[in-house]
Amino acid sequence: MIRSFKDKETEKIFKRELSRKLPDNLQRAALRKLRMLNLLCLAKRGRI
């Protein structure tokens, strides 16, 4: 799992909270990519 975030807005997107600073379409794409990164982290640790 992703342990920490440098940016608060990125963390909001990962937690599926609405970010007022970023457009909706960008948030959807960012969430998709963050989920991919999270799955990769889990797979590397042998949790999948």
Coordinates of N, CA, C and O in Angstrom, one line a residue, residues 8-46:
K8 N -1.1 16.9 -0.5 CA -2.4 16.6 0.2 C -3.5 16.3 -0.8 O -4.4 15.5 -0.6
E9 N -3.5 17.0 -2.0 CA -4.5 16.8 -3.0 C -4.4 15.4 -3.6 O -5.4 14.7 -3.8
T10 N -3.2 14.9 -3.7 CA -3.0 13.5 -4.2 C -3.6 12.5 -3.2 O -4.2 11.5 -3.6
E11 N -3.3 12.8 -1.9 CA -3.9 11.9 -0.9 C -5.4 11.9 -0.9 O -6.0 10.9 -0.7
K12 N -6.0 13.1 -1.1 CA -7.4 13.2 -1.2 C -8.0 12.4 -2.3 O -9.0 11.7 -2.1
I13 N -7.3 12.4 -3.4 CA -7.8 11.7 -4.6 C -7.7 10.2 -4.3 O -8.7 9.4 -4.6
F14 N -6.6 9.7 -3.7 CA -6.5 8.3 -3.4 C -7.5 7.8 -2.4 O -8.0 6.7 -2.5
K15 N -7.9 8.7 -1.5 CA -9.0 8.4 -0.5 C -10.4 8.6 -1.0 O -11.3 8.5 -0.3
R16 N -10.4 8.9 -2.3 CA -11.7 9.2 -3.0 C -12.5 10.4 -2.4 O -13.7 10.3 -2.4
E17 N -11.8 11.3 -2.0 CA -12.4 12.6 -1.5 C -12.3 13.6 -2.6 O -11.4 13.5 -3.5
L18 N -13.2 14.5 -2.7 CA -13.3 15.5 -3.7 C -12.2 16.6 -3.5 O -12.1 17.1 -2.4
S19 N -11.4 16.8 -4.6 CA -10.4 17.9 -4.5 C -11.0 19.1 -5.4 O -11.4 18.9 -6.5
R20 N -11.1 20.2 -4.7 CA -11.6 21.4 -5.4 C -10.5 22.0 -6.3 O -10.9 22.9 -7.1
K21 N -9.3 21.6 -6.2 CA -8.2 22.3 -6.9 C -8.0 21.6 -8.3 O -7.4 22.2 -9.2
L22 N -8.5 20.4 -8.5 CA -8.3 19.7 -9.7 C -9.6 19.4 -10.4 O -10.5 19.0 -9.8
P23 N -9.6 19.4 -11.8 CA -10.8 19.1 -12.5 C -11.2 17.6 -12.4 O -10.3 16.8 -12.1
D24 N -12.4 17.3 -12.5 CA -12.9 15.9 -12.3 C -12.3 14.9 -13.2 O -11.9 13.8 -12.8
N25 N -12.1 15.3 -14.5 CA -11.5 14.3 -15.4 C -10.0 14.0 -15.0 O -9.6 12.8 -15.2
L26 N -9.3 15.0 -14.5 CA -8.0 14.7 -14.1 C -7.9 13.9 -12.8 O -7.1 13.0 -12.7
Q27 N -8.9 14.1 -11.9 CA -9.0 13.3 -10.7 C -9.3 11.8 -11.0 O -8.7 10.9 -10.4
R28 N -10.1 11.6 -12.0 CA -10.4 10.2 -12.4 C -9.2 9.5 -12.9 O -8.9 8.3 -12.6
A29 N -8.5 10.2 -13.8 CA -7.2 9.6 -14.4 C -6.2 9.4 -13.3 O -5.5 8.3 -13.2
A30 N -6.1 10.3 -12.4 CA -5.1 10.2 -11.3 C -5.4 9.1 -10.4 O -4.5 8.3 -10.0
L31 N -6.7 8.9 -10.1 CA -7.1 7.8 -9.2 C -6.8 6.4 -9.9 O -6.3 5.5 -9.2
R32 N -7.1 6.3 -11.1 CA -6.8 5.1 -11.9 C -5.3 4.8 -11.8 O -4.9 3.6 -11.5
K33 N -4.4 5.8 -12.0 CA -3.0 5.5 -11.9 C -2.5 5.3 -10.5 O -1.6 4.4 -10.3
L34 N -3.1 5.9 -9.5 CA -2.7 5.7 -8.1 C -3.1 4.3 -7.7 O -2.3 3.6 -7.0
R35 N -4.2 3.8 -8.2 CA -4.6 2.4 -7.9 C -3.7 1.4 -8.5 O -3.3 0.4 -7.9
M36 N -3.2 1.7 -9.7 CA -2.2 0.8 -10.4 C -0.9 0.8 -9.6 O -0.3 -0.3 -9.4
L37 N -0.4 2.0 -9.2 CA 0.8 2.0 -8.4 C 0.6 1.3 -7.0 O 1.5 0.6 -6.6
N38 N -0.5 1.4 -6.4 CA -0.8 0.7 -5.2 C -0.8 -0.8 -5.4 O -0.2 -1.5 -4.6
L39 N -1.4 -1.3 -6.5 CA -1.4 -2.7 -6.7 C 0.0 -3.2 -7.0 O 0.4 -4.3 -6.6
L40 N 0.8 -2.4 -7.7 CA 2.2 -2.8 -7.9 C 3.0 -2.9 -6.6 O 3.8 -3.8 -6.4
C41 N 2.8 -1.9 -5.7 CA 3.5 -2.0 -4.4 C 3.0 -3.2 -3.6 O 3.9 -3.9 -3.0
L42 N 1.8 -3.6 -3.7 CA 1.3 -4.8 -3.0 C 1.9 -6.0 -3.6 O 2.3 -6.9 -2.9
A43 N 2.0 -6.1 -4.9 CA 2.5 -7.2 -5.6 C 4.0 -7.4 -5.3 O 4.4 -8.5 -5.1
K44 N 4.7 -6.3 -5.2 CA 6.1 -6.4 -4.9 C 6.4 -7.0 -3.5 O 7.4 -7.6 -3.2
R45 N 5.4 -6.7 -2.6 CA 5.6 -7.2 -1.2 C 5.0 -8.5 -1.0 O 5.0 -9.1 0.1
G46 N 4.4 -9.1 -2.1 CA 3.9 -10.4 -2.1 C 2.5 -10.5 -1.4 O 2.1 -11.6 -0.9

